[in-house]
CSV table of C-alpha atoms and ligand atoms in Angstrom, one decimal:
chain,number,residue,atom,x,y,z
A,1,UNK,CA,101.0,109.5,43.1
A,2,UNK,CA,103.2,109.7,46.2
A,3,UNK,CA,103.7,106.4,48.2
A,4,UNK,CA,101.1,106.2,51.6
A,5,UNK,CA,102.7,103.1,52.4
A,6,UNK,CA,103.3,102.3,56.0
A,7,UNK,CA,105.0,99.5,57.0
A,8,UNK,CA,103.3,96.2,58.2
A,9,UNK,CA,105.2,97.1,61.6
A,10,UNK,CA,104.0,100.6,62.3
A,11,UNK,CA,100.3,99.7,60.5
A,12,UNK,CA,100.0,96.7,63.0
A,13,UNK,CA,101.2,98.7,66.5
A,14,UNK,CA,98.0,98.7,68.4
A,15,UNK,CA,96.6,102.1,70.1
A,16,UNK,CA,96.2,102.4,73.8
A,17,UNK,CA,92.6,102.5,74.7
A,18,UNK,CA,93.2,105.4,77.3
A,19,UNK,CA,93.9,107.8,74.7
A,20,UNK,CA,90.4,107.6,73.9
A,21,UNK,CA,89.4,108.4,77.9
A,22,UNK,CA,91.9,110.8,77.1
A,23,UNK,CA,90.6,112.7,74.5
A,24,UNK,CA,87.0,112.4,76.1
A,25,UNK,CA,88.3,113.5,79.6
A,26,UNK,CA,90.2,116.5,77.9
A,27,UNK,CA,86.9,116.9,75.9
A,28,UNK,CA,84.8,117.5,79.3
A,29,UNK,CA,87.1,119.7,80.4
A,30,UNK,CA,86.7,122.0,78.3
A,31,UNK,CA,83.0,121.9,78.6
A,32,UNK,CA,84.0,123.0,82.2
A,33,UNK,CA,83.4,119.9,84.1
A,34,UNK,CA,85.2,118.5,86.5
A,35,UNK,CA,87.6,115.6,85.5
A,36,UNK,CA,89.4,113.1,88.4
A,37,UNK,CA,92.5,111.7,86.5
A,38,UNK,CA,93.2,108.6,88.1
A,39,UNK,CA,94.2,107.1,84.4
A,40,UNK,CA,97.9,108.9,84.7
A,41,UNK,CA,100.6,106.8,84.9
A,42,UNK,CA,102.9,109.5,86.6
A,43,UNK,CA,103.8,111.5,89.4
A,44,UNK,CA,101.5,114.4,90.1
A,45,UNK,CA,104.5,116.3,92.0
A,46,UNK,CA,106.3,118.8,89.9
A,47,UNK,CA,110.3,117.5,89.5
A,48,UNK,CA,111.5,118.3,93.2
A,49,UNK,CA,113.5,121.8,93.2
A,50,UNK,CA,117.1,120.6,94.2
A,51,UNK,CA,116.7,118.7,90.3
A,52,UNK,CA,115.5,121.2,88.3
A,53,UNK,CA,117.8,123.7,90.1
A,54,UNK,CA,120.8,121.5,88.8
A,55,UNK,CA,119.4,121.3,85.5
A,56,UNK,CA,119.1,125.3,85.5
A,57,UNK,CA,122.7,125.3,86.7
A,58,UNK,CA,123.9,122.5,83.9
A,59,UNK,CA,122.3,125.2,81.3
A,60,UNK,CA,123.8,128.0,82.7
A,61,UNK,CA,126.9,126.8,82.3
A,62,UNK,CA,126.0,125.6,78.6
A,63,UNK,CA,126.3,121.9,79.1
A,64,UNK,CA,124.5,121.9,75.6
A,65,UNK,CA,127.0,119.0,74.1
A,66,UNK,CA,125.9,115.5,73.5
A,67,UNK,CA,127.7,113.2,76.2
A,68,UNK,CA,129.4,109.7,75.7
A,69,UNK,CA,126.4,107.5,73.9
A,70,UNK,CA,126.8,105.4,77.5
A,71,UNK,CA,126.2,108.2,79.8
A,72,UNK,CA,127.5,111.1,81.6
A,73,UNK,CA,130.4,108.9,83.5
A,74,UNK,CA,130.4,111.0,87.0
A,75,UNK,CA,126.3,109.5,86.5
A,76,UNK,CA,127.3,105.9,86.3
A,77,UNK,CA,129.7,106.3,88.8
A,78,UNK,CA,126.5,108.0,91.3
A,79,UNK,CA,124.6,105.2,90.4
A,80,UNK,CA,126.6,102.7,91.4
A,81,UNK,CA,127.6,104.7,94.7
A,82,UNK,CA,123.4,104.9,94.6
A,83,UNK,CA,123.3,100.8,94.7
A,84,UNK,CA,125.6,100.8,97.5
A,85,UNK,CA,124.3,103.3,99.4
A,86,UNK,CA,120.6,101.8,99.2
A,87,UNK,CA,121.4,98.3,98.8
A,88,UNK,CA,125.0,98.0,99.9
A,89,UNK,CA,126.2,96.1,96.5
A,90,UNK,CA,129.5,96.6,94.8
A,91,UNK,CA,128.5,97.2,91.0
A,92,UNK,CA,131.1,98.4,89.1
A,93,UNK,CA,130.2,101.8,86.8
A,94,UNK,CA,131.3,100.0,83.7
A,95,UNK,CA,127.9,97.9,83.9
A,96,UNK,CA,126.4,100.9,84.3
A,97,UNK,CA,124.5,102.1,80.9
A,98,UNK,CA,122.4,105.5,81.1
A,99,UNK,CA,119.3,105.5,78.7
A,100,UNK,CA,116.9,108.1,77.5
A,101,UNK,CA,114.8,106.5,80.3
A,102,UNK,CA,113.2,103.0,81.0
A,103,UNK,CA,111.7,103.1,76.9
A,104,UNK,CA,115.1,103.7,76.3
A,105,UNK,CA,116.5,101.1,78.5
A,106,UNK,CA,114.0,98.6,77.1
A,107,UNK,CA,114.9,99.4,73.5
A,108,UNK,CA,118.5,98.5,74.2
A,109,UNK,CA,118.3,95.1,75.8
A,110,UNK,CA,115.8,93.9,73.3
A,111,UNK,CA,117.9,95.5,70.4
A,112,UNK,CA,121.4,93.6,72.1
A,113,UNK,CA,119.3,90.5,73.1
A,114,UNK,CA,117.2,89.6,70.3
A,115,UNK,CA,117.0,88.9,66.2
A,116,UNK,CA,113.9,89.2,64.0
A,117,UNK,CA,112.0,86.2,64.7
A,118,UNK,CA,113.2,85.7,68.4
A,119,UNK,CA,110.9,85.8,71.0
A,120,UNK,CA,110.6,87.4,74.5
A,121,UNK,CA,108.7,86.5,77.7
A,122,UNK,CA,106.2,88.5,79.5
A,123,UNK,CA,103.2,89.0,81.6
A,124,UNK,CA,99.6,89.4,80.9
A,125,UNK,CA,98.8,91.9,82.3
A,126,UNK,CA,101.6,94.1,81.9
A,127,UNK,CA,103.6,97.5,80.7
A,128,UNK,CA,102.0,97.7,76.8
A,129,UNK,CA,105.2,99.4,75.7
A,130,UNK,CA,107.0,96.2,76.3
A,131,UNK,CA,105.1,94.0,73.6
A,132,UNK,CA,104.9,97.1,71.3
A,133,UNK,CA,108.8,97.4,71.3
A,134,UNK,CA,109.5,94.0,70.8
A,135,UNK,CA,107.4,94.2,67.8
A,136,UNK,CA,109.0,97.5,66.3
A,137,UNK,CA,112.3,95.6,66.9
A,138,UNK,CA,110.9,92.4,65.0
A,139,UNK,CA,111.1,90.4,67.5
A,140,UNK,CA,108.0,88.6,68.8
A,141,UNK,CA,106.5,88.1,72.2
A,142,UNK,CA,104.3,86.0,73.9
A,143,UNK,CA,102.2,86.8,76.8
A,144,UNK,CA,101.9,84.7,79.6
A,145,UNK,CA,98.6,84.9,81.5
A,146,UNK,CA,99.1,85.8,84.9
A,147,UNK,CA,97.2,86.0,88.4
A,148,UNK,CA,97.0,86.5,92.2
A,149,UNK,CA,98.1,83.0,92.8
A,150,UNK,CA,101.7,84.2,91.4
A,151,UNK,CA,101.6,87.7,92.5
A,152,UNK,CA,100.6,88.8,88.8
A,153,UNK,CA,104.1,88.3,88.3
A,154,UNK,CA,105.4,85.5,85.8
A,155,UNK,CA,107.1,82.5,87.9
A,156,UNK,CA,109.9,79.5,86.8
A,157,UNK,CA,106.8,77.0,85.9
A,158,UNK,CA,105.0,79.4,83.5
A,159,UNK,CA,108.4,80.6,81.8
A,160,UNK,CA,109.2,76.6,81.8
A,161,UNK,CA,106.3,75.9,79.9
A,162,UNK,CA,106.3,78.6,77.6
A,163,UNK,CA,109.8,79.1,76.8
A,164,UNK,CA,111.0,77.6,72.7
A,165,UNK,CA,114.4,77.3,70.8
A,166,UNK,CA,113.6,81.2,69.6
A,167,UNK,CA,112.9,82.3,73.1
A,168,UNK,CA,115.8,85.0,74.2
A,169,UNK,CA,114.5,86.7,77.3
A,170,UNK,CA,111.7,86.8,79.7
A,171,UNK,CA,111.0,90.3,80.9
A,172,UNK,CA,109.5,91.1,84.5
A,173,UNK,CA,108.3,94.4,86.2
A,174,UNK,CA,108.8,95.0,89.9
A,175,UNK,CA,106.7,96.2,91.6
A,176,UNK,CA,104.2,96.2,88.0
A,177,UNK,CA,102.7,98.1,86.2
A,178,UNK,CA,99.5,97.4,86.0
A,179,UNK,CA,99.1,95.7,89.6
A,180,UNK,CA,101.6,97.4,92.4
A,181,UNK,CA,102.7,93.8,93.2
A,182,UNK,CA,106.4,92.8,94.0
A,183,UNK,CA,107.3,89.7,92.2
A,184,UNK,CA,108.7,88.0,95.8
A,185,UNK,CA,112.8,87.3,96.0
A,186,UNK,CA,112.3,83.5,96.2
A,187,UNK,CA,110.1,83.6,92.9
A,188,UNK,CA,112.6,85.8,90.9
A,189,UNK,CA,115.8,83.6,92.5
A,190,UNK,CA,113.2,80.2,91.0
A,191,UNK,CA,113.1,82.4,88.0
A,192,UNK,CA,116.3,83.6,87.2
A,193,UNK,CA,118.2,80.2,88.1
A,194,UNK,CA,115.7,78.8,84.8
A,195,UNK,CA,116.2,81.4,82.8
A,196,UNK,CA,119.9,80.8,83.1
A,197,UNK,CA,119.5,77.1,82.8
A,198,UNK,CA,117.8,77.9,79.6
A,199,UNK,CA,120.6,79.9,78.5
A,200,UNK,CA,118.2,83.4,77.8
A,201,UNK,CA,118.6,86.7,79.9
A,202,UNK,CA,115.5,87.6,82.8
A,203,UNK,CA,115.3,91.1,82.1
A,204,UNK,CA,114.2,92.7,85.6
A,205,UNK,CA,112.1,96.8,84.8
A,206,UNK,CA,112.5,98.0,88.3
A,207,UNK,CA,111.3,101.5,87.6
A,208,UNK,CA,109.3,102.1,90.0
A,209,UNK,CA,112.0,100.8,93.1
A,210,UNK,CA,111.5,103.4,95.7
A,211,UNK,CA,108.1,103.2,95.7
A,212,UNK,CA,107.3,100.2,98.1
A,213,UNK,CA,105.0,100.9,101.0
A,214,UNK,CA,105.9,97.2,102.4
A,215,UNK,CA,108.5,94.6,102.5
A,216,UNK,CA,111.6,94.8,100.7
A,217,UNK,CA,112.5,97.1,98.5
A,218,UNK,CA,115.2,94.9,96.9
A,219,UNK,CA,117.1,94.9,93.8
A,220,UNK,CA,117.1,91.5,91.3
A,221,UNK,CA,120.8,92.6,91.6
A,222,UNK,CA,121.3,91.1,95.1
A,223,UNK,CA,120.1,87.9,93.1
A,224,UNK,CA,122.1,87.7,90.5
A,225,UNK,CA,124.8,89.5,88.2
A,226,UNK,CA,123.5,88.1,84.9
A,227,UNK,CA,119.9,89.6,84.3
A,228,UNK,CA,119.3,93.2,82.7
A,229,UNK,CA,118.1,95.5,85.2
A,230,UNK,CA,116.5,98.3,84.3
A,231,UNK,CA,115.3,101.7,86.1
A,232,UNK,CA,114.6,105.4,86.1
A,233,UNK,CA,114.7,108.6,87.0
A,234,UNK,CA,110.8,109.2,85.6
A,235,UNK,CA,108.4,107.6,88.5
A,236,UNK,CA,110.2,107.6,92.2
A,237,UNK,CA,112.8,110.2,91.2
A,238,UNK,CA,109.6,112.4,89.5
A,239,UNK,CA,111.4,113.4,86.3
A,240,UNK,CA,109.4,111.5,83.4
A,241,UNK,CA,109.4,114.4,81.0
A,242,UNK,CA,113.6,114.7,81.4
A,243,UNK,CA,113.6,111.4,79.9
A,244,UNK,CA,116.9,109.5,81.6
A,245,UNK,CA,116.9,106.4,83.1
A,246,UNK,CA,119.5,103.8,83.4
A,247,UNK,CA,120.1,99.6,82.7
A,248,UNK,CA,122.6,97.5,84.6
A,249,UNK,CA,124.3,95.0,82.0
A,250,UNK,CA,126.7,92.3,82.4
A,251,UNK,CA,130.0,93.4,81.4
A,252,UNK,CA,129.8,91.1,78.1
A,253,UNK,CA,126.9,93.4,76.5
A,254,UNK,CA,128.2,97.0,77.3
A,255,UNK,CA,130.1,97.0,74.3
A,256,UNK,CA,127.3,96.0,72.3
A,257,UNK,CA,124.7,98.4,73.6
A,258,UNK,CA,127.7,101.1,73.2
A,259,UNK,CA,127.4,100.6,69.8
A,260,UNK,CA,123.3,101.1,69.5
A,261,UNK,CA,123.2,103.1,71.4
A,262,UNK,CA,125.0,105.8,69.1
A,263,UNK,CA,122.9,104.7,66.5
A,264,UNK,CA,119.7,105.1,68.0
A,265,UNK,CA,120.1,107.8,70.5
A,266,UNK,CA,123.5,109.3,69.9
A,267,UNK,CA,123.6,110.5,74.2
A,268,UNK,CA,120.7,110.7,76.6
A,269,UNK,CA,119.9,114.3,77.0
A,270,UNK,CA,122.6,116.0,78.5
A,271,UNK,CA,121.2,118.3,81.0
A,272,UNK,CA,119.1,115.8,82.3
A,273,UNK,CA,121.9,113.7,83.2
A,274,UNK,CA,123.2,116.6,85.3
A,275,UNK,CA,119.6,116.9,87.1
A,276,UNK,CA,120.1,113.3,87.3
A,277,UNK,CA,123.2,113.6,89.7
A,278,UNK,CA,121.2,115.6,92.3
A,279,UNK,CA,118.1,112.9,91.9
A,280,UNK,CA,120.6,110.6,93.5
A,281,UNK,CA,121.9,112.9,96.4
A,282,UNK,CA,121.4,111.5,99.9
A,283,UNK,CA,119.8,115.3,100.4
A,284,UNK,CA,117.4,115.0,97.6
A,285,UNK,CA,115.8,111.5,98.7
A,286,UNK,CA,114.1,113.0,101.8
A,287,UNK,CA,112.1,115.1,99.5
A,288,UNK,CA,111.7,112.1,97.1
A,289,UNK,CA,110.4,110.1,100.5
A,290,UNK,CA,108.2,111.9,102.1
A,291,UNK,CA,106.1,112.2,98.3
A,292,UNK,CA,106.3,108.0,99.0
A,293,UNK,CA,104.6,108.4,102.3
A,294,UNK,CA,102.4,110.4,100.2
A,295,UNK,CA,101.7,107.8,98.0
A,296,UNK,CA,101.3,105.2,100.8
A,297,UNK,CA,98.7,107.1,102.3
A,298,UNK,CA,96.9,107.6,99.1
A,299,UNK,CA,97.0,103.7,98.5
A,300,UNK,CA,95.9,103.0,102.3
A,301,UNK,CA,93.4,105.2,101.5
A,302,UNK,CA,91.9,104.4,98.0
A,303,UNK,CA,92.4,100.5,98.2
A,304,UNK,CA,89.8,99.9,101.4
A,305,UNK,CA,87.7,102.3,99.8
A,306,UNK,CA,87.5,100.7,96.3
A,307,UNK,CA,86.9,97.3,98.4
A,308,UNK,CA,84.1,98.5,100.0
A,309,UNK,CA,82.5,99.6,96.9
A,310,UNK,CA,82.9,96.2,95.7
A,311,UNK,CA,85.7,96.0,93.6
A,312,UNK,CA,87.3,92.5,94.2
A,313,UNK,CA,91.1,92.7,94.6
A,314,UNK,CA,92.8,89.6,94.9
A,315,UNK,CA,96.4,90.8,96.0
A,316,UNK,CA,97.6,93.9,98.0
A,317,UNK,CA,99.5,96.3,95.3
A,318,UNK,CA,102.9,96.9,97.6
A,319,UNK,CA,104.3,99.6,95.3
A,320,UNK,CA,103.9,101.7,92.0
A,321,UNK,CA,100.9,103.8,91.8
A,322,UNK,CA,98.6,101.7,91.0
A,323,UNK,CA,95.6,98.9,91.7
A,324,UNK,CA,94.3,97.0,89.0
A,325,UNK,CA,90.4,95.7,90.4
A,326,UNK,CA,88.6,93.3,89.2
A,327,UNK,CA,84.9,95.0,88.5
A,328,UNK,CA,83.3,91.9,87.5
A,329,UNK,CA,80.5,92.9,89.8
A,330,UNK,CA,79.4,96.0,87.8
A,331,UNK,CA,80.7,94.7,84.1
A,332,UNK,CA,82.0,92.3,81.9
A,333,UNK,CA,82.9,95.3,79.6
A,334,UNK,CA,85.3,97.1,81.6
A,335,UNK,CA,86.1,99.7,78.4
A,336,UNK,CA,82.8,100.9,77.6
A,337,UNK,CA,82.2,101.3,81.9
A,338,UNK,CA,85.1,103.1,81.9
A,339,UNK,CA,84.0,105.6,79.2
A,340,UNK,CA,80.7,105.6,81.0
A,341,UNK,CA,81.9,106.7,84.3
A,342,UNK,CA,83.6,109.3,82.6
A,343,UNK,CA,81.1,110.4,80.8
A,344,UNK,CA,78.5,110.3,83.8
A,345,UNK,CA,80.6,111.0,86.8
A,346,UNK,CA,84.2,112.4,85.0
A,347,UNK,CA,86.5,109.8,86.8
A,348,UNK,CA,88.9,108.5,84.3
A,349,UNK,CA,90.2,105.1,84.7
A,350,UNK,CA,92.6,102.9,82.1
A,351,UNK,CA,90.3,100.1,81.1
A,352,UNK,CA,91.8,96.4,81.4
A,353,UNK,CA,92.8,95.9,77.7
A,354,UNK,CA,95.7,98.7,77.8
A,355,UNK,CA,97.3,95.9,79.1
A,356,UNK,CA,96.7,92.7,77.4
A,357,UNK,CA,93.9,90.3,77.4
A,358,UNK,CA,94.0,87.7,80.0
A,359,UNK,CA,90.8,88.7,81.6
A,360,UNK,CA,91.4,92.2,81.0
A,361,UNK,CA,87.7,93.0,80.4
A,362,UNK,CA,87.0,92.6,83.9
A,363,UNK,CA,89.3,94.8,85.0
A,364,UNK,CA,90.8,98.2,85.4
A,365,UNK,CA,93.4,100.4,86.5
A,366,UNK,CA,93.4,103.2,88.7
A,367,UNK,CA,95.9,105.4,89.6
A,368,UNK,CA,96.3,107.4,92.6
A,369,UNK,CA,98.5,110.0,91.2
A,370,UNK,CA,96.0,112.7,92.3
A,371,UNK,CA,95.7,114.4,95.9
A,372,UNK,CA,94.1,112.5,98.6
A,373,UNK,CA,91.2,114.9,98.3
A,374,UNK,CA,90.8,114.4,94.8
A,375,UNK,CA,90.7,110.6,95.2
A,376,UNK,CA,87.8,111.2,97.7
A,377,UNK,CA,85.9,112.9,95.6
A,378,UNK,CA,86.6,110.6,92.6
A,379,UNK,CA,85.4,107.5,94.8
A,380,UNK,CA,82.1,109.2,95.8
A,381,UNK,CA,81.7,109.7,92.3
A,382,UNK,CA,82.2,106.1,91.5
A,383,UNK,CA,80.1,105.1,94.5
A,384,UNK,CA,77.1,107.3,92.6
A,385,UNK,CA,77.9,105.4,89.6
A,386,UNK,CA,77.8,102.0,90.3
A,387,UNK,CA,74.6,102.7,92.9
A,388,UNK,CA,72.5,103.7,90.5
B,401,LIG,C1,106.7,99.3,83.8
B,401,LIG,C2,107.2,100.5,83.1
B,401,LIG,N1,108.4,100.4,82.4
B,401,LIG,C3,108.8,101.4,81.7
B,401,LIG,C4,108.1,102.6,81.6
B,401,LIG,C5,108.7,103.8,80.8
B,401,LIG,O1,109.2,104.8,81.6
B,401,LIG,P1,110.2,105.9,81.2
B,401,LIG,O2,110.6,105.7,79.8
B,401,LIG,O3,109.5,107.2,81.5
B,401,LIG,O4,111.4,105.7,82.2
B,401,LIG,C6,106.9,102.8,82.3
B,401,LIG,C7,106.1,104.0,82.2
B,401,LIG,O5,105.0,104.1,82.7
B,401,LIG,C8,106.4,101.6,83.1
B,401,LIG,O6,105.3,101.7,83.7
């Protein structure tokens, strides 16, 4: 009989939960009804037209051929002039390493950073993928709880107390994913001088920089030239499904991550790369800024209005696309309400334990990836919900 063996790795990865809401919300669909996506964790805005006219362009002119496994090198070169430009910092292109977007990214430091049985650093909550990698990779992780008191955002005391002679890296998001905060300069600076006391790498996802609606939109960069910095073209740029992103390195790894990174991805896709180029023209970002107004008004919108239905949340989300409420009041079962108040009033939220389980069954995410409108509607759904 033919082998069904799977290995422990794969057999052990755990599902997302909103694949379920998903399938349901897909399900209701096609009944006909009426389905309020606030579960999706992407840009509703089509790719803006200057970028997928380039990309036409790059095909036209058959640039079908796999590039150099780091990256188109005019691209590194335009993201560097992009760090100067927005940040006025002097990276040099060489750092530069252009990835088959954040997952990509993340697969590369971990892969260049870490041996089976090593550990890694993160939040709870935070980006599933992250604790899903590691473990594809062997290498473990441990989640460290984390709340409004530290911005949801892991600070020097936590990572003190957590961090053993296997830990490699601890691994932030800014702003996050699941809460919109931004982890604040002087707690990253705290941060990064332990984690280089400790001799380990801060790994710094900033893949949703550009999307800040307050304070600084800064770079862990600024901070300091040893972390791995990672972004993409997927959320602020609006390209997720071209699948490029890039990570800043210091110059020790690039050689290393050269080297997987023809092994596991050969090249990023090539034609996205030359999309890429126009993402990062000054000309392009006006487009790409006015759709963050349009998120900032969606947020100024949605977050006072979740509030007033009586969702508690404990710090303003500054960026991303998301809030993450506590809903305590209504349930101490935040997945089966979520599938409720699909079922009952088709708004689909994610449910708290997509992304970990500190406290996660008290809480949920919503996205406001949908038109202002929509989100309107969506709330006065919820509000029929929870008042019955
Ligand atoms: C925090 C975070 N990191 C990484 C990713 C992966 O993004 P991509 O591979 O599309 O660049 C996501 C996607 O939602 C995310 O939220």
């Amino acid at each position: 009989m033919t082998s069904r063996k799977l290995s422990r790795r794969s057999e052990e990865l755990s599902p997302f939960h909103v694949m379920d809401i998903l399938a349901q919300a897909k399900a209701l669909s096609q009944q006909g009804k009426t389905v309020y996506h606030l579960e999706i964790g992407e840009p509703d805005f089509a790719t803006a037209e200057p970028i997928v006219d380039a990309g036409i362009e790059a095909l036209k002119q058959f640039k079908t051929h796999y590039t150099p496994a780091l990256g188109l090198p005019e691209l590194r070169d335009a993201v560097a002039e992009y760090y100067d430009r927005k940040f006025s910092l002097k990276i040099s292109p060489q750092r530069i390493v252009i990835t088959p977007g954040a997952s990509g990214a993340l697969q590369l430091a971990i892969s260049c950073l870490c041996d089976a049985g090593d550990n890694v650093l993160l939040a709870d909550p935070g980006y599933p993928c992250n604790q899903n990698i590691a473990h594809i990779l062997a290498t473990e992780t441990i989640a460290i709880p984390v709340s409004a008191e530290n911005h949801y955002q892991l600070d020097a005391t936590s990572v003190a107390q957590h961090w053993n002679g296997r830990t490699r890296a601890a691994m932030v998001a800014t702003p996050s994913n699941p809460t919109g905060t931004i982890l604040p300069k002087q707690q990253l600076i705290s941060l990064s001088e332990l984690v280089e006391r400790k001799q380990g790498r801060l790994i710094v996802d900033e893949i949703y920089q550009g999307l800040v609606y307050e304070n600084e939109d800064y770079t862990a960069l600024e901070v300091s030239d040893e972390c791995f910095v990672i972004n993409s073209f997927s959320k602020y740029f609006g390209m997720t499904g071209w699948r490029v992103g890039w990570m800043v390195v210091p110059e020790f790894y690039v050689d290393a991550i050269d080297r997987i990174a023809q092994n596991i991805f050969l090249a990023p896709p090539t034609i996205s790369q030359y999309a890429a180029l126009t993402a990062l023209k000054a000309e392009t970002q006006v487009i790409l800024d006015a759709r963050r107004d349009e998120f900032k008004r969606r947020r100024d919108f949605l977050l006072p209005a979740l509030q007033q239905l009586g969702f508690d949340i404990a710090v303003k989300p500054q960026g991303a696309f998301y809030i993450y409420a506590n809903c305590e009041r209504f349930t101490d079962d935040s997945f089966s309400w979520v599938k409720r108040l699909l079922i009952e009033q088709g708004v689909a939220l994610t449910p708290g334990i997509d992304f970990g389980t500190h406290q996660a069954n008290i809480h949920c995410r919503f996205a406001y990836t949908q038109s202002l409108e929509k989100l309107e509607q969506a709330v006065d759904r919820i509000n029929a919900f929870i008042s019955k």
